[in-house]
Amino acid sequence: MKKYIPIFFLFLTGAGFSQVSVSGFIRSKTSEPLPGATIKVFNKDSVFITGASAGMEGEFSFSVQAGHTYLMRIIYLSYTDLFKTIETGSANLSLGTITLKENAQQLSEVEVKTTQTRGEQKGDTTAFNAGAFKTNPDATAEDLLKKMPGVTSDNNGVKVNGETVQKILVDGKPFFGDDPNAALKNLPADIIDKVEVFDKMSDQSQFTGFNDGDQSKTINIVTKKGKNVGQFGRIYGGYGTDERYNAGAVLNSFNAKRRASLLLLSNNINQQNFSLSDITGAMGSTGGNNRGGGQPGGGRQGGSSALMTSPQNGNTTTQSAGINYSDEWGKKISVSGSYFFNYTDNKNHSDIRRNYFTDDRLTYTQVNDDRNVNQNHRANLRLEYSIDSSNKLILTPSLSFQNNEARSSIVANNTILDNVFKGSTNTRSDIVNKGFDFSNNALYQHKFNKQGRTISLNVTTQLSERSNEGNYLSKNVYSDTLGSTLDQHFSTNGDTKKISGNLSYTEPLSKLSQLQISYMPSYTEGGSDKRTYDYDTSAMAYTDFNTPLSNKYSNVYLTQKGGLSYRYRKDKLNFSFGADGQLSTLTGNQTFPVAFQLDQSFRNILPNAMLNYKFNKTKNLRVYYRTNTNIPSISQLQNVVDISNPLQIKSGNAALKQTFENNLNVRFGGFNPQTSRNAMLFVNANYTDNYISNATYILQNDSIIQGYQARSGSQLTKPVNLDNYYSIRGFFVYGFPVSAIKSNLNFNGGVTYNHTPAILNNLLNYSNSYATNAGAFIGSNISDKLDFSLGYNGNYTIVKNTVQKKSDNNYFSHAATFKINWLFLKGFVINTDVTHTLYNGLTQNFNQEYLLWNAYLGYKFLKNKSLEAKVSVFDILNQNRSVGRNVTGSYTEDYNTVVLKRYFMFTLTYTFKNFKSGSLPPKTEDNQNGVPNGPPPGMQRPPGSGGY
C-alpha cells in the first residue's frame, strides 16, 4: 500500500462583528431554579439565530450582535412557553430573573380519561410520543419504532413509509455514525420520550435553504427527562447445542452534554452489527461467488451483500466492538464520533440457476462453497466550531481499513436446449484483499448582516486504495474439446483520489425570495495495475507473465460546474428551480496488454426543481426533480479479461460514456394528531441515458478475445451504454389505531416497473419487470406486560422480454409473521415468533414453502428483575432456508442458500439502570443542526429539513 498522508487545512476569516452577551436567570413562581430550560433566539424575520440551555441554578447566557432586535422563546416542560422581545445596545445586557408560569392545574374530585396524543406535526417534522405506545420493559428502540404509524423493520433495515432510515440521532447528535442498526438495536425503549422523523438535508443545504438533493431519512430520538443522566445497559451470555454461543454488552453513560456508549459482541449465530463499509475488502475480489447483478426480484440478495442484509445465510462467527462519544467542549465546540471493529468468519454454500433470454435457452447452473474472513476498522468524527454568531466551521472526517481472506470453490455448467451440454468448470480460488478509505468534508459558513445573504464553502477530499493477491486453479471441459487447466497467480493494486468543492452564495431578492449562485469543481484520479502469471512446470513457480490477462490503466475525470437557483417561500408555498452547466473531461491511459489513450469530453445542462405545499397542518405535498451524471468505474473501463470463472468471461470497455440520470420524487400525505391516522403516497421515477448495461455473447466457436483463447460454450460479458432504461415505483401506507383491540393497524401496497435494456448475441432485448406488493401489520398497544404483532406481505412479479418471449415468467412470494411477548406470574416471560415464507413460480427445485418458528421461556429475578435466565429454541421445526430471485436485462436468476438450522441455547442477561434524580431535560437543537423544532406561532420556520 502506498503511503499517503491526507492532510487538509482550511483557513477562512470573516469580517468582524460587534458582539454582546445577554444573560439572566430562569425560575418558577416560588423562585426555584429551572435547570435545563431551553432558550431560542430569533431575529425580526423569524429566523433562528442561536440558543442556550439554563444551568443548575437557572442561569443562562448567549451572544448576539449589538444594535439589533430579537425575539427570545423560553421552553420548559410543564410550564407555559414565554416570549420576550430584547433589544441590544453596545454593552452586555442582563435580563435579571425571568419567571415562568406552570401550565398544569390540579382538579379536585374530577377524573378525566382521554386518548393519549400519539404524535404531532412540527413544521416539516413528524414527532411521535413514545409514551403512547406500549412496549415490554426490555424492549429496544427498534421494538418501539415498529409500533408507530408507517414504520417497518426487517433484515434490510428500518423503513418509514417505504423509505429506508439512513441516520439516527440521539438528542440531535449522531449516534454510531451512519449505522442505524447499532443505535436502534441497543438503545432501550424506556428512555425515549419522543421520536422525530424528517428528511435531513446536507449541512450546506440546511444553511443555504436550497436543497441539493443530498438528503437522508433521519430519526431523532429524544430522551426522557430523568433518564438521560446516568448509566444503563445490559450484559449477556449464552451457550447452546452444536457449540452455539452468544455474548455481549451494551454500556451507556449519559449526562446533559457528554454521551458515551460501548458495544461488545461475540457469537456464532449470525448476529452482526456492521454496515456496508465493513465488507468493502471482500467487494474488491474478482473471485468469490461470481454472482450477477440485477434488480431484486422478491428474495434476499446473496454474495457479499448477504453478509450485510441477510445474516441468516450460511454460518457467520462475529467478534465486534464499537464506541460512540459526543460532547460539547465549552460554548463553541460540539463533537461526536464513533469507532467500530468487526471480525467475521462466514462459511456459505449456495446453488444458483440462471435462465438467459436467448433462442437456444442457455441455462447456467452453479454450486458455491465459500469462506470469507473479514477484519474491518472504521472511525468517523464530526466537529462543529461556532466561531461566533455569523461564522461556523464543520469538519467530518472518516477512515476505514479492511482485510479480507476469501476462499471459493465453484462447480458450474452451461447447457442449451434442455440439457444439451456446452461446458463445465471446477474452479478454486484463494484471495487476500486489503482496502483503505479516507474522506473529509470541511464546511465553512458565514452569515452577513443582511438577512438571507450568506456564503459557504464545502471542500471534500477522498482517498481509496485497494489491493488483492491470490491464485486460481481451474479445470474446464467443453463440448468440442478435451478440456483445459488454468493455474495462475495474480496481484492487483488500485487507488482513487478525489477533491471537490462547492462554493455557494445566497442573496435575498425580497422578504419572500432568494437567489443562489454556486460553483462546484471536481477532480478525480484513479489507477489500477493487475499482473497475472501462469504456473511454469519446469521452474515449479508462477513465472510466466500472462499479458492478455494483465492490465495497467489510469484515468482522470475533471468537471467544472456552475449554477443559478431561485427560491420563493410564502405561507403554505415553498418552491425553487434552477440549472447547472457542467463541462467534464475523461482521459485514460492504458499501458498493457494493448497501449491506447482515451480522451472524451461532455457538456451537460442539469436542471433541478423543488415544490413544497402545505395544504394544512396535517397534509403536505413535496415534489423533487433532479438530474445528475455518473462516470464508469475503473473496472468497467479497463480493457482486461477476467477469467475467474472460465464459463463466464468478463471484460471492460474503454469506450464507455458517462450516464445522464433524471429523477422525480413525489410525496403526498401527513399525520393527523387528533385521529392518530397516518397516510403517505410516494412515487419515484428514473430515466437514464447511456445506462451502463451488459452485452452478453454466447460463443459458438473458439475465439480470441483480447489475446485470450476463449472456448466454445463459454460466454463473454462486457459493459455497454444503452438508452431507454427507466423505472417507476409507487408506494402507499395508511395507518390508524384500532381501539377495540388496543392496537395499531398499518396497510401498505405498491407497484414497480423496470424497463432494462441489454444485448444478447447482438440483439437488443428489453426486460420488462412488473411487480406488485401489498401488506398489513397489526401491533398491539395493550400494556407493557403483553405485546404482540401480526403481519403479512405478498409480492407478485411478471417478467416479459421483447426478444425471447419464451423466457417470460411470473412468480409469487409472501411472508406472514406472528410474534408475542408475555410477562406473567411476577417474573416469567414467554416469547415466540413464527414466519411462514412461500416462493412459487421459480425454477424447479427452487420453489419453497417453510415455517420458521422461534421461542424462549425466561424468568426474571433479583432486585428490579434485573437478571433474566432463559431457554430459547431457534427454528423449532428445522425448516429454515433462504431462496429468492434476481431479474436482469439478460437473465433471471434463482438461488438457494444454506442457512442456520435448529439449535437450543441457555442465556443469562443482566440489565442495569442507574439514573440520577433531577436529571436535565435534553438540550434541544436548532434546525440548522438538523433537528427541527417548531418556531413560535406565526413565525416562519427556518429552512433545514424535508417533510415526513
Short mmCIF file of N, CA and C in Angstrom, two decimals, residues 236 247-251 262-266 273 320-322:
data_model
loop_
_atom_site.label_atom_id
_atom_site.label_comp_id
_atom_site.label_asym_id
_atom_site.label_seq_id
_atom_site.Cartn_x
_atom_site.Cartn_y
_atom_site.Cartn_z
N TYR A 236 -24.80 -9.89 28.66
CA TYR A 236 -25.46 -11.17 28.43
C TYR A 236 -24.46 -12.21 27.92
N ALA A 247 -22.64 -13.81 23.21
CA ALA A 247 -22.28 -13.00 24.37
C ALA A 247 -22.08 -11.56 23.92
N GLY A 248 -22.27 -10.64 24.88
CA GLY A 248 -22.06 -9.24 24.52
C GLY A 248 -22.41 -8.32 25.65
N ALA A 249 -22.24 -7.02 25.40
CA ALA A 249 -22.54 -6.00 26.40
C ALA A 249 -22.90 -4.71 25.68
N VAL A 250 -23.81 -3.98 26.30
CA VAL A 250 -24.19 -2.64 25.84
C VAL A 250 -24.08 -1.73 27.05
N LEU A 251 -23.12 -0.82 27.05
CA LEU A 251 -22.85 0.04 28.21
C LEU A 251 -22.98 1.49 27.78
N LEU A 262 -20.61 1.93 24.67
CA LEU A 262 -19.70 0.85 24.29
C LEU A 262 -20.53 -0.38 23.93
N LEU A 263 -20.28 -0.95 22.76
CA LEU A 263 -20.95 -2.17 22.32
C LEU A 263 -19.91 -3.28 22.17
N LEU A 264 -20.21 -4.46 22.69
CA LEU A 264 -19.36 -5.63 22.54
C LEU A 264 -20.23 -6.78 22.06
N LEU A 265 -19.70 -7.59 21.13
CA LEU A 265 -20.49 -8.66 20.54
C LEU A 265 -19.58 -9.82 20.17
N SER A 266 -19.99 -11.04 20.53
CA SER A 266 -19.26 -12.24 20.17
C SER A 266 -20.26 -13.38 20.05
N ASN A 273 -23.31 -6.66 13.78
CA ASN A 273 -23.52 -5.22 13.96
C ASN A 273 -22.56 -4.46 13.06
N SER A 320 -17.09 -8.23 17.52
CA SER A 320 -17.12 -6.81 17.19
C SER A 320 -17.14 -5.95 18.44
N ALA A 321 -16.70 -4.71 18.27
CA ALA A 321 -16.71 -3.74 19.34
C ALA A 321 -16.95 -2.36 18.74
N GLY A 322 -17.72 -1.54 19.46
CA GLY A 322 -18.00 -0.20 18.97
C GLY A 322 -18.02 0.80 20.10
#
